[in-house]
PDB file of C-alpha atoms in Angstrom:
ATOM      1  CA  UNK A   1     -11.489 -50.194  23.742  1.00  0.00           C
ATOM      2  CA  UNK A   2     -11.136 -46.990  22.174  1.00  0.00           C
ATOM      3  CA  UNK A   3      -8.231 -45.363  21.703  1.00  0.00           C
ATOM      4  CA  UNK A   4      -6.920 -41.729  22.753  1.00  0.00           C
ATOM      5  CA  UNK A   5      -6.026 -39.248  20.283  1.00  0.00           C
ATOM      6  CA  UNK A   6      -2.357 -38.853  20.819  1.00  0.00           C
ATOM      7  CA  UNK A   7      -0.799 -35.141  20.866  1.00  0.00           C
ATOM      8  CA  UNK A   8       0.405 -35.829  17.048  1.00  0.00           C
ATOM      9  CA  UNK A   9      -3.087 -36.580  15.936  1.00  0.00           C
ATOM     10  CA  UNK A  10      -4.375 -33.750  17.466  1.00  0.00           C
ATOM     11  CA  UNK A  11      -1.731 -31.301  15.958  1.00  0.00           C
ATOM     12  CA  UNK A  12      -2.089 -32.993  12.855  1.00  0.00           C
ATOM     13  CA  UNK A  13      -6.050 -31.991  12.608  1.00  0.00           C
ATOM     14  CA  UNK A  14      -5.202 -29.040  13.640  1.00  0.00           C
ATOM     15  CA  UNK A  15      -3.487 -28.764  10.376  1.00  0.00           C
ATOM     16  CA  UNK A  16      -5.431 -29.902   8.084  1.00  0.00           C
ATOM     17  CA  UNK A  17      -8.286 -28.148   9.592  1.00  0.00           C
ATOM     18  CA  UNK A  18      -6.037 -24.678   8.846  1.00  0.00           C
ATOM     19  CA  UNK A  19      -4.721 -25.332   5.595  1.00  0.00           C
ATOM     20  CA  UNK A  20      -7.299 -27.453   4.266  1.00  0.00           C
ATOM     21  CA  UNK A  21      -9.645 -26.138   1.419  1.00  0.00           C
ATOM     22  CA  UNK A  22     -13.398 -25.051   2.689  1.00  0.00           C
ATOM     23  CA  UNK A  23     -16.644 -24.859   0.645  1.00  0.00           C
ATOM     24  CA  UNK A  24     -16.839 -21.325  -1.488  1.00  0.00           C
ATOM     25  CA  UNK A  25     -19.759 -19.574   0.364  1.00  0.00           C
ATOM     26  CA  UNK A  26     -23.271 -18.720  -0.937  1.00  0.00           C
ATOM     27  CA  UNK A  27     -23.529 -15.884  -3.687  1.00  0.00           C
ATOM     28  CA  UNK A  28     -25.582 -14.052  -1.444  1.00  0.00           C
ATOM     29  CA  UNK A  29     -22.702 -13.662   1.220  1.00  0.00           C
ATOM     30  CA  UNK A  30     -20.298 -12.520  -1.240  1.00  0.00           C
ATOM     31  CA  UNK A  31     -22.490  -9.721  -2.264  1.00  0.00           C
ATOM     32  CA  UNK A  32     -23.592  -8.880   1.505  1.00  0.00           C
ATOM     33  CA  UNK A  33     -20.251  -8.702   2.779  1.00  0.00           C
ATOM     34  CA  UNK A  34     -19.225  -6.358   0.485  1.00  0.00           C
ATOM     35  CA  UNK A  35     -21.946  -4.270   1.030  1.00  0.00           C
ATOM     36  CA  UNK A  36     -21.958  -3.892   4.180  1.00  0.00           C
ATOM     37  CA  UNK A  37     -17.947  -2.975   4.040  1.00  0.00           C
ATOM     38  CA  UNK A  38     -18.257  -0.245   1.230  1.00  0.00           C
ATOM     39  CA  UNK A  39     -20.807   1.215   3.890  1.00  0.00           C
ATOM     40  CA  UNK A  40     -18.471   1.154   6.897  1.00  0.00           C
ATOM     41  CA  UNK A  41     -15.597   2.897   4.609  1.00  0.00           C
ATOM     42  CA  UNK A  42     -18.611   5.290   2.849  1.00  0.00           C
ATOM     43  CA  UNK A  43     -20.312   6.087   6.332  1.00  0.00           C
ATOM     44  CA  UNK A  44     -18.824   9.274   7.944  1.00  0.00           C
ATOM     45  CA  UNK A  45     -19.769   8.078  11.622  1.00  0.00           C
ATOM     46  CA  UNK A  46     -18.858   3.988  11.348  1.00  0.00           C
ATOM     47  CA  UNK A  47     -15.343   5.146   8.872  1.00  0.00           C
ATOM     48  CA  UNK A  48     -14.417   6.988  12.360  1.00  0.00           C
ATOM     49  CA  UNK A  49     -14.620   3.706  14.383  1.00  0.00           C
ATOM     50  CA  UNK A  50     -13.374   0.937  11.245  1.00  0.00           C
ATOM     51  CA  UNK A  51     -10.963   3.026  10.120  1.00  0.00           C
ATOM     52  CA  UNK A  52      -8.819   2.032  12.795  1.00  0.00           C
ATOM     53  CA  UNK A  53      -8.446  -1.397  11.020  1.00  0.00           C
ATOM     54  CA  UNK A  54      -7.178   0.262   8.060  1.00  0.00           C
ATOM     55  CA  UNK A  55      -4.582   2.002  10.358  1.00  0.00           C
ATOM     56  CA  UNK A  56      -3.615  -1.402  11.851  1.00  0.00           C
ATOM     57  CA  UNK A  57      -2.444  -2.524   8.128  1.00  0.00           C
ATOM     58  CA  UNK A  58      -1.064   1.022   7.002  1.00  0.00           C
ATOM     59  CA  UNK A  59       1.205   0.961  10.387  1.00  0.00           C
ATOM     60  CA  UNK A  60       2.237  -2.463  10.002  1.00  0.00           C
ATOM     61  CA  UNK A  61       3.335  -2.064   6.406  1.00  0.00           C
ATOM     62  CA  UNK A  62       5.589   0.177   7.701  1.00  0.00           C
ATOM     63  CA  UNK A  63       7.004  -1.780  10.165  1.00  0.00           C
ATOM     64  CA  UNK A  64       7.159  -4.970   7.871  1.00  0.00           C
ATOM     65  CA  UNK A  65       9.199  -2.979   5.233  1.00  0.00           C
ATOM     66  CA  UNK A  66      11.403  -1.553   7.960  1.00  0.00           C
ATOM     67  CA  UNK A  67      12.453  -4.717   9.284  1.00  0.00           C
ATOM     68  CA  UNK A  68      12.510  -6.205   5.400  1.00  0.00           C
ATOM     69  CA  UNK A  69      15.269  -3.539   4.840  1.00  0.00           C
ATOM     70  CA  UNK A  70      17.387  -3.541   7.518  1.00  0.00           C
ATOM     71  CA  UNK A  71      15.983  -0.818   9.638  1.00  0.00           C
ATOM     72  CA  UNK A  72      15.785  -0.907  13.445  1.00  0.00           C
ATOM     73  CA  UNK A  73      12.513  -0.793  14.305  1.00  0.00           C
ATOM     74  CA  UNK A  74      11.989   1.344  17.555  1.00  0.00           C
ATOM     75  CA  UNK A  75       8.267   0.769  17.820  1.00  0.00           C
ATOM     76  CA  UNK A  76       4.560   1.046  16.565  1.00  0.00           C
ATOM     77  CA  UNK A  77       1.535   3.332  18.220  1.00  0.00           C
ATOM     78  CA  UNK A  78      -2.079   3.533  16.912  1.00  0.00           C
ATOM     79  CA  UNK A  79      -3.954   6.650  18.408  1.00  0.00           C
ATOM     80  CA  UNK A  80      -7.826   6.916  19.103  1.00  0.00           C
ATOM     81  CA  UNK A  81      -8.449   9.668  16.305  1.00  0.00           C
ATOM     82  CA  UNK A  82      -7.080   6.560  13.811  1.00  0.00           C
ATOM     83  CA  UNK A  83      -3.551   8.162  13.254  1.00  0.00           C
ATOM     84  CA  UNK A  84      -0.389   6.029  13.849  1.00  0.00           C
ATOM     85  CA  UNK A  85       3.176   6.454  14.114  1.00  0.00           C
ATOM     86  CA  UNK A  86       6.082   3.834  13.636  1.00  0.00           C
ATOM     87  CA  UNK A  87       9.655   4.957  14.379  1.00  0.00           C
ATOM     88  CA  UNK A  88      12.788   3.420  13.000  1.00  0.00           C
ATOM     89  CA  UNK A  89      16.017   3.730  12.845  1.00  0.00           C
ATOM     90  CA  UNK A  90      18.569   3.578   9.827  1.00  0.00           C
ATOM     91  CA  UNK A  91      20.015   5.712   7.785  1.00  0.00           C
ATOM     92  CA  UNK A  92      18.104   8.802   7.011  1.00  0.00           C
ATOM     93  CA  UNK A  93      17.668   8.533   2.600  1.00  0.00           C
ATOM     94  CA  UNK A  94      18.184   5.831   0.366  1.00  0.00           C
ATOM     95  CA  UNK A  95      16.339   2.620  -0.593  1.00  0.00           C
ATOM     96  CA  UNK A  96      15.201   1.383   2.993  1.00  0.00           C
ATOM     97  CA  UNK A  97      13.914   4.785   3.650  1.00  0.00           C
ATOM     98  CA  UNK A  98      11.866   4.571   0.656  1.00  0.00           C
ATOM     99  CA  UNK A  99      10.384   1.617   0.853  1.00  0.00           C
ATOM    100  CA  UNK A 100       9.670   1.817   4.244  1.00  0.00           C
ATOM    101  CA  UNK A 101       7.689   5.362   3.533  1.00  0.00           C
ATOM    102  CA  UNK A 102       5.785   4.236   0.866  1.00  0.00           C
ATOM    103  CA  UNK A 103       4.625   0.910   2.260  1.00  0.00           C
ATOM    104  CA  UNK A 104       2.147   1.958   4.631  1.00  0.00           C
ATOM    105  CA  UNK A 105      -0.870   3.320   2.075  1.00  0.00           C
ATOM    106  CA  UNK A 106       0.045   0.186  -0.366  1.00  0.00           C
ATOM    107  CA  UNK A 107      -0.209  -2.343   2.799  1.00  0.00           C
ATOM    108  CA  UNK A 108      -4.076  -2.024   3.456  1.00  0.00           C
ATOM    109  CA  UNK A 109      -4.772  -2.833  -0.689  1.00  0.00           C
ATOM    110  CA  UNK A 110      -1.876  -5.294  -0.947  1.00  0.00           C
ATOM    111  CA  UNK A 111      -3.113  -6.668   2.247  1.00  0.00           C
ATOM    112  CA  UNK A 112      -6.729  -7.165   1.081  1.00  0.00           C
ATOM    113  CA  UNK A 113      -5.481  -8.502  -2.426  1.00  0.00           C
ATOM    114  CA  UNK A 114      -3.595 -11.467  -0.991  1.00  0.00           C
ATOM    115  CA  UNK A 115      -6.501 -11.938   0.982  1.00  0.00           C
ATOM    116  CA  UNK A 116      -8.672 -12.328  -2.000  1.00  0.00           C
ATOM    117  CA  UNK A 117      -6.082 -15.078  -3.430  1.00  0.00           C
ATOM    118  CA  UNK A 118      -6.602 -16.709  -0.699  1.00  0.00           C
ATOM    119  CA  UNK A 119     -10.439 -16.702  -0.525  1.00  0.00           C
ATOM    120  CA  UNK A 120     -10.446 -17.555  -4.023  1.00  0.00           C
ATOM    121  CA  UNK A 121      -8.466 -20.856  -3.118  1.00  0.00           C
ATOM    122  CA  UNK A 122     -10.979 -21.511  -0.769  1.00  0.00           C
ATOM    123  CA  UNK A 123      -8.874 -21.381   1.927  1.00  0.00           C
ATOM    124  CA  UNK A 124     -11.330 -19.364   4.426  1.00  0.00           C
ATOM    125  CA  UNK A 125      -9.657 -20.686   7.818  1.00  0.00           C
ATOM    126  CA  UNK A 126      -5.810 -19.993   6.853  1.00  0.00           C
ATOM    127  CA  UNK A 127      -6.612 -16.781   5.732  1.00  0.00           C
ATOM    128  CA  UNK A 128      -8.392 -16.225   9.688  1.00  0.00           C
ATOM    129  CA  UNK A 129      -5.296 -17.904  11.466  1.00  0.00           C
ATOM    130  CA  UNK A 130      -2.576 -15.885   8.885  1.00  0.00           C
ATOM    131  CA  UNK A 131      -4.556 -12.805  10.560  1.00  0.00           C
ATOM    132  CA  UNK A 132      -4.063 -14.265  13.719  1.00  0.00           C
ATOM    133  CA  UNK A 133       0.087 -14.452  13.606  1.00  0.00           C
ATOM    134  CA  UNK A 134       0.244 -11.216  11.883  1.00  0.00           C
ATOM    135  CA  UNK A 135      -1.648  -9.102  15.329  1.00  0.00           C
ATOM    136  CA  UNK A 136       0.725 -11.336  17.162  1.00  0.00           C
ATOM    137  CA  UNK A 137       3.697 -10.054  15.047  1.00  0.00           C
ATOM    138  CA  UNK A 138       2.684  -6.387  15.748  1.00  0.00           C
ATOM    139  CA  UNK A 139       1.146  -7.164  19.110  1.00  0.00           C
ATOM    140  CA  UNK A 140       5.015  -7.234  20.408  1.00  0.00           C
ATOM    141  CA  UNK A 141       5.727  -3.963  18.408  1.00  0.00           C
ATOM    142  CA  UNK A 142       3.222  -2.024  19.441  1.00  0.00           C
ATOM    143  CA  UNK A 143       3.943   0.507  22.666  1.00  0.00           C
ATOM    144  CA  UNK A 144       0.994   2.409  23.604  1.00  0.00           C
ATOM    145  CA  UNK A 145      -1.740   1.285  25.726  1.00  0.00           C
ATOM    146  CA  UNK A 146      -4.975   2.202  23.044  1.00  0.00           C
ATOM    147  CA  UNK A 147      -2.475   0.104  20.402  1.00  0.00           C
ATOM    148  CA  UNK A 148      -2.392  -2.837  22.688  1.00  0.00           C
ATOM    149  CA  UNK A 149      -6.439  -3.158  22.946  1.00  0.00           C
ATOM    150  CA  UNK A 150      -7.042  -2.235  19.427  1.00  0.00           C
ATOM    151  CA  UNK A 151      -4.724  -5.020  18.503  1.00  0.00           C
ATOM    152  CA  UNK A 152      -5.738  -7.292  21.075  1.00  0.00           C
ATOM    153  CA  UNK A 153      -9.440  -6.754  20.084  1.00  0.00           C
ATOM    154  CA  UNK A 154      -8.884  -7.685  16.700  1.00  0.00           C
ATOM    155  CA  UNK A 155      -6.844 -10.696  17.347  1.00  0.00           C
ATOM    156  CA  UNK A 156      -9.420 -11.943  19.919  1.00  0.00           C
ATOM    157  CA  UNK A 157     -12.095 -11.313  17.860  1.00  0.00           C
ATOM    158  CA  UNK A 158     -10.024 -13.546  14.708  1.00  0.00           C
ATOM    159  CA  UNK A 159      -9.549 -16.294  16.796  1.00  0.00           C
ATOM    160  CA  UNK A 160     -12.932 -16.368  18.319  1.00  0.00           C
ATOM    161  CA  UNK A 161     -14.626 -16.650  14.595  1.00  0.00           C
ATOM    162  CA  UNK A 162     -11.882 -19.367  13.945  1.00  0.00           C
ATOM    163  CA  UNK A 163     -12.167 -21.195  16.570  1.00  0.00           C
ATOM    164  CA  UNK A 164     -15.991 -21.550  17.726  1.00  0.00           C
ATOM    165  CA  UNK A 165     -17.477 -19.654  14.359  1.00  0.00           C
ATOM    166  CA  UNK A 166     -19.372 -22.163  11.536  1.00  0.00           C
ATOM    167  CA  UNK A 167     -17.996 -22.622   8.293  1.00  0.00           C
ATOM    168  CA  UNK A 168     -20.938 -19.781   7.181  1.00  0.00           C
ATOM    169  CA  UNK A 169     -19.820 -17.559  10.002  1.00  0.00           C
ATOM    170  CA  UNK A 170     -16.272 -17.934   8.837  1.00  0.00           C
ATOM    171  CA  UNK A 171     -16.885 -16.882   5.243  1.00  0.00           C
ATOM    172  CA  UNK A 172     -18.915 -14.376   5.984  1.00  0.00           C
ATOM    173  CA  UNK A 173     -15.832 -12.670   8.676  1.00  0.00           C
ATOM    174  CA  UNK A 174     -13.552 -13.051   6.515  1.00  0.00           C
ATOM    175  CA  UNK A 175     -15.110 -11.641   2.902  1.00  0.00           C
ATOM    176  CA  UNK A 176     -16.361  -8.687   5.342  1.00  0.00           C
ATOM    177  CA  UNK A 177     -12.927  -8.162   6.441  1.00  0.00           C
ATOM    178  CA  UNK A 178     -11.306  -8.256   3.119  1.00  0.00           C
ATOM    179  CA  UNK A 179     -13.785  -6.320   1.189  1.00  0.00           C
ATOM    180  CA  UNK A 180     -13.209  -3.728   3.525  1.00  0.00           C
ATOM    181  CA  UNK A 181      -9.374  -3.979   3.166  1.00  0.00           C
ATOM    182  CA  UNK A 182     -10.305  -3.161  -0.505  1.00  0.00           C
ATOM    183  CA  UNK A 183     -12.382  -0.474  -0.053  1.00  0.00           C
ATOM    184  CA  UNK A 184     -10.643   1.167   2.722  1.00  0.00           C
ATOM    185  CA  UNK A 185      -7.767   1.537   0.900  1.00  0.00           C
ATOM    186  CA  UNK A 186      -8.453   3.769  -1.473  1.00  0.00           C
ATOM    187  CA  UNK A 187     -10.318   6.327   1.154  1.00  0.00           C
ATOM    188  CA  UNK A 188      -7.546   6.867   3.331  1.00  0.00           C
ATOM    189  CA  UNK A 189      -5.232   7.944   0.011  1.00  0.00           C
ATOM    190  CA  UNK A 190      -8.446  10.507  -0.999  1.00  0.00           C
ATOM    191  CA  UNK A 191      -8.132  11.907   2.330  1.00  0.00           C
ATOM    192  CA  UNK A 192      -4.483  12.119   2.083  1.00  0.00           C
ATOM    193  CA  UNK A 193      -4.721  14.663  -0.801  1.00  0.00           C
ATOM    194  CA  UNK A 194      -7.638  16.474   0.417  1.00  0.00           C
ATOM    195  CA  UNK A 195      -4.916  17.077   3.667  1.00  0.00           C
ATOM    196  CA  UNK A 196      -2.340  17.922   1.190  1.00  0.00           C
ATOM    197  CA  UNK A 197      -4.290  20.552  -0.914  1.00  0.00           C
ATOM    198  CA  UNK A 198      -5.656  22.080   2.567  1.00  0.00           C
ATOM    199  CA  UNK A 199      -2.186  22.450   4.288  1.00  0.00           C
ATOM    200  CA  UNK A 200      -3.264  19.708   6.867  1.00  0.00           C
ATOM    201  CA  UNK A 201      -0.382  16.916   6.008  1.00  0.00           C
ATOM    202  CA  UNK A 202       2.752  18.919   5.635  1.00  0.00           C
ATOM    203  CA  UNK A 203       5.094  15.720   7.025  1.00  0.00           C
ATOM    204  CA  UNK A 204       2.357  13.490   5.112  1.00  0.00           C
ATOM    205  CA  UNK A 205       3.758  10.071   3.893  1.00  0.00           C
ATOM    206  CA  UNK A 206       4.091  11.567   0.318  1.00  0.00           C
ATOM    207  CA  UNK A 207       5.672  14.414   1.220  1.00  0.00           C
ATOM    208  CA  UNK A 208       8.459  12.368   3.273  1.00  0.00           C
ATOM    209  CA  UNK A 209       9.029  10.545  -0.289  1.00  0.00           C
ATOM    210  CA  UNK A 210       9.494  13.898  -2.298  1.00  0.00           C
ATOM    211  CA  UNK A 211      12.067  14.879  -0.092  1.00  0.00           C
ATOM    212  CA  UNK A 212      13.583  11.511  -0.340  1.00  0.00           C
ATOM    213  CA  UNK A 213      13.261  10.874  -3.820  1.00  0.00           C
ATOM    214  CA  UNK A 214      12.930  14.868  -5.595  1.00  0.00           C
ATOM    215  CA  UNK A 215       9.456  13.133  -6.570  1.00  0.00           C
ATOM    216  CA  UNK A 216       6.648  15.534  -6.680  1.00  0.00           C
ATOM    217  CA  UNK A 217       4.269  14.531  -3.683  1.00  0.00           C
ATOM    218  CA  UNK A 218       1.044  14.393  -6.105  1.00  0.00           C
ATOM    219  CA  UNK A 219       2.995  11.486  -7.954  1.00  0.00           C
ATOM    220  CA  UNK A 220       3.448   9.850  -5.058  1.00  0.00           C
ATOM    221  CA  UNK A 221      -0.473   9.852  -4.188  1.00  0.00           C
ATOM    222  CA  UNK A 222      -1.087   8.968  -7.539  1.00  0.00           C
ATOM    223  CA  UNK A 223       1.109   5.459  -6.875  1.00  0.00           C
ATOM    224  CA  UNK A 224      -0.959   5.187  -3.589  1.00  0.00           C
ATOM    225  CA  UNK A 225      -4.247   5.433  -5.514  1.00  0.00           C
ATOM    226  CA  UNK A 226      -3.235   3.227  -8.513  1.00  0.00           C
ATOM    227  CA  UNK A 227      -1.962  -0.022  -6.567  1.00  0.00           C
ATOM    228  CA  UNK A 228      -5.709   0.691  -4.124  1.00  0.00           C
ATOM    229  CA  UNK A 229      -7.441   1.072  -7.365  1.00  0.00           C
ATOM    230  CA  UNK A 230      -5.674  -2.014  -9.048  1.00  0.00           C
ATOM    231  CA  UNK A 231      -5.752  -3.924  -5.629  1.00  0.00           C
ATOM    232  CA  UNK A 232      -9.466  -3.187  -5.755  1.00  0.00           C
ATOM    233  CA  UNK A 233     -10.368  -4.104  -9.123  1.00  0.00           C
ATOM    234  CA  UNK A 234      -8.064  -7.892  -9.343  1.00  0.00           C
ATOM    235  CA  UNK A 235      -9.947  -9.066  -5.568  1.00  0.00           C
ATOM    236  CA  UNK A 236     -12.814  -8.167  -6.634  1.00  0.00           C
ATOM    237  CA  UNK A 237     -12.539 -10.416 -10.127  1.00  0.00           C
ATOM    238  CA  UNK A 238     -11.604 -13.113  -6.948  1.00  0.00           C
ATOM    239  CA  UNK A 239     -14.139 -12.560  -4.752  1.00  0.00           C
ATOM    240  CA  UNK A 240     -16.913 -12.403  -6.586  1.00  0.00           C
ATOM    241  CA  UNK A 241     -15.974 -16.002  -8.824  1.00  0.00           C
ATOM    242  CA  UNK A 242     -19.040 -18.306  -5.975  1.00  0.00           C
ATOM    243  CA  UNK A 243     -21.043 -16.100  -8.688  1.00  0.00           C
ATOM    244  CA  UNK A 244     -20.251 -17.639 -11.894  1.00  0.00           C
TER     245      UNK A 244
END
């Protein structure tokens, strides 16, 4: 007679199968993955369409630091032209304020880089499921209707690779998806500038911080650009170790 795999068991596999170490992928993967995500950042026509995941990590930095600090957090949109807004409330200067401002172009790099530590442990389906909480996290924060499916998209398509996807498909999802974390983060800080110098980004992120802190807003980019560049540089050393 064979036994039935009680609820316990079934949990319990479920566990191990999450936190439990997978084989580092092919050499060939790592390099193709992060080819094919320096091309969606480097590619005027697919940066308008993946750019939107950048925007997902750059609004929820925000919102993570705003909650981290003791600021009410009213709510989170993400537009169709790849913008985003997140409101708070709190008082108007001071630490909270700061960090809050400053986290969302250091959340996409910082994002990717823990990413990378985690790839480089080999742990390939935490790192998938880990996504998976954090859309559900901002799924609940989010309050306009293009926010919900872009969120909802990128959670589904998470949990679909996770759940049905081989351990090849798995690697390959997510080394695409943090290579492009890597990459797309420094873009986004080159076009903040470029907004900057042309008048374009008055109320700009960096701005909001020079008025907070009496820190010129070109110093402020400059942080931006160091921690992507930095962020960039360490996951990469991570990612690319299946080649030694």
């Amino acid at each position: 007679m064979t036994a039935t795999p009680t609820t316990g068991q079934n949990l319990g596999d479920l566990w191990d199968r999450v936190t439990g170490a997978q084989p580092a992928p092919p050499g060939w993967l790592v390099l193709a993955t992060g080819a094919v995500a320096l091309l969606a950042v480097l590619a005027r026509p697919l940066w308008h369409v993946t750019r939107n995941a950048v925007t997902i990590a750059h609004e929820g930095g925000h919102g993570l630091a705003a909650l981290v600090t003791g600021r009410k957090l009213a709510g989170i949109r993400l537009h169709s032209d790849t913008s985003g807004l997140t409101l708070s409330y709190g008082r108007p200067t001071g630490p909270g304020m700061v960090l809050t401002a400053a986290a969302g172009y250091t959340a996409p790099a910082l994002l990717g880089l823990g990413c990378a530590a985690l790839l480089a442990a080999d742990r390939i389906t935490m790192l998938l499921w880990l996504a998976i909480v954090l859309l559900l996290a901002l799924l609940i924060r989010i309050r306009n209707a293009y926010g919900l499916f872009t969120v909802l998209v990128a959670g589904g398509a998470f949990f679909l690779v996770s759940w049905f996807g081989s351990a090849q498909v798995q690697a390959g999802f997510a080394y695409l998806g943090c290579w492009f974390l890597l990459f797309g983060a420094v873009r986004p800080v080159l076009e903040l500038q470029h907004q900057r110098r042309t008048g374009w980004a008055r109320d700009s992120d960096a701005d909001q911080l020079a008025r907070l802190t009496h820190v010129p807003g070109l110093a402020w980019v400059t942080v931006f650009l160091l921690v992507a560049l930095a962020s960039l540089a360490l996951g990469a050393t991570w990612l690319l170790q299946p080649l030694h």
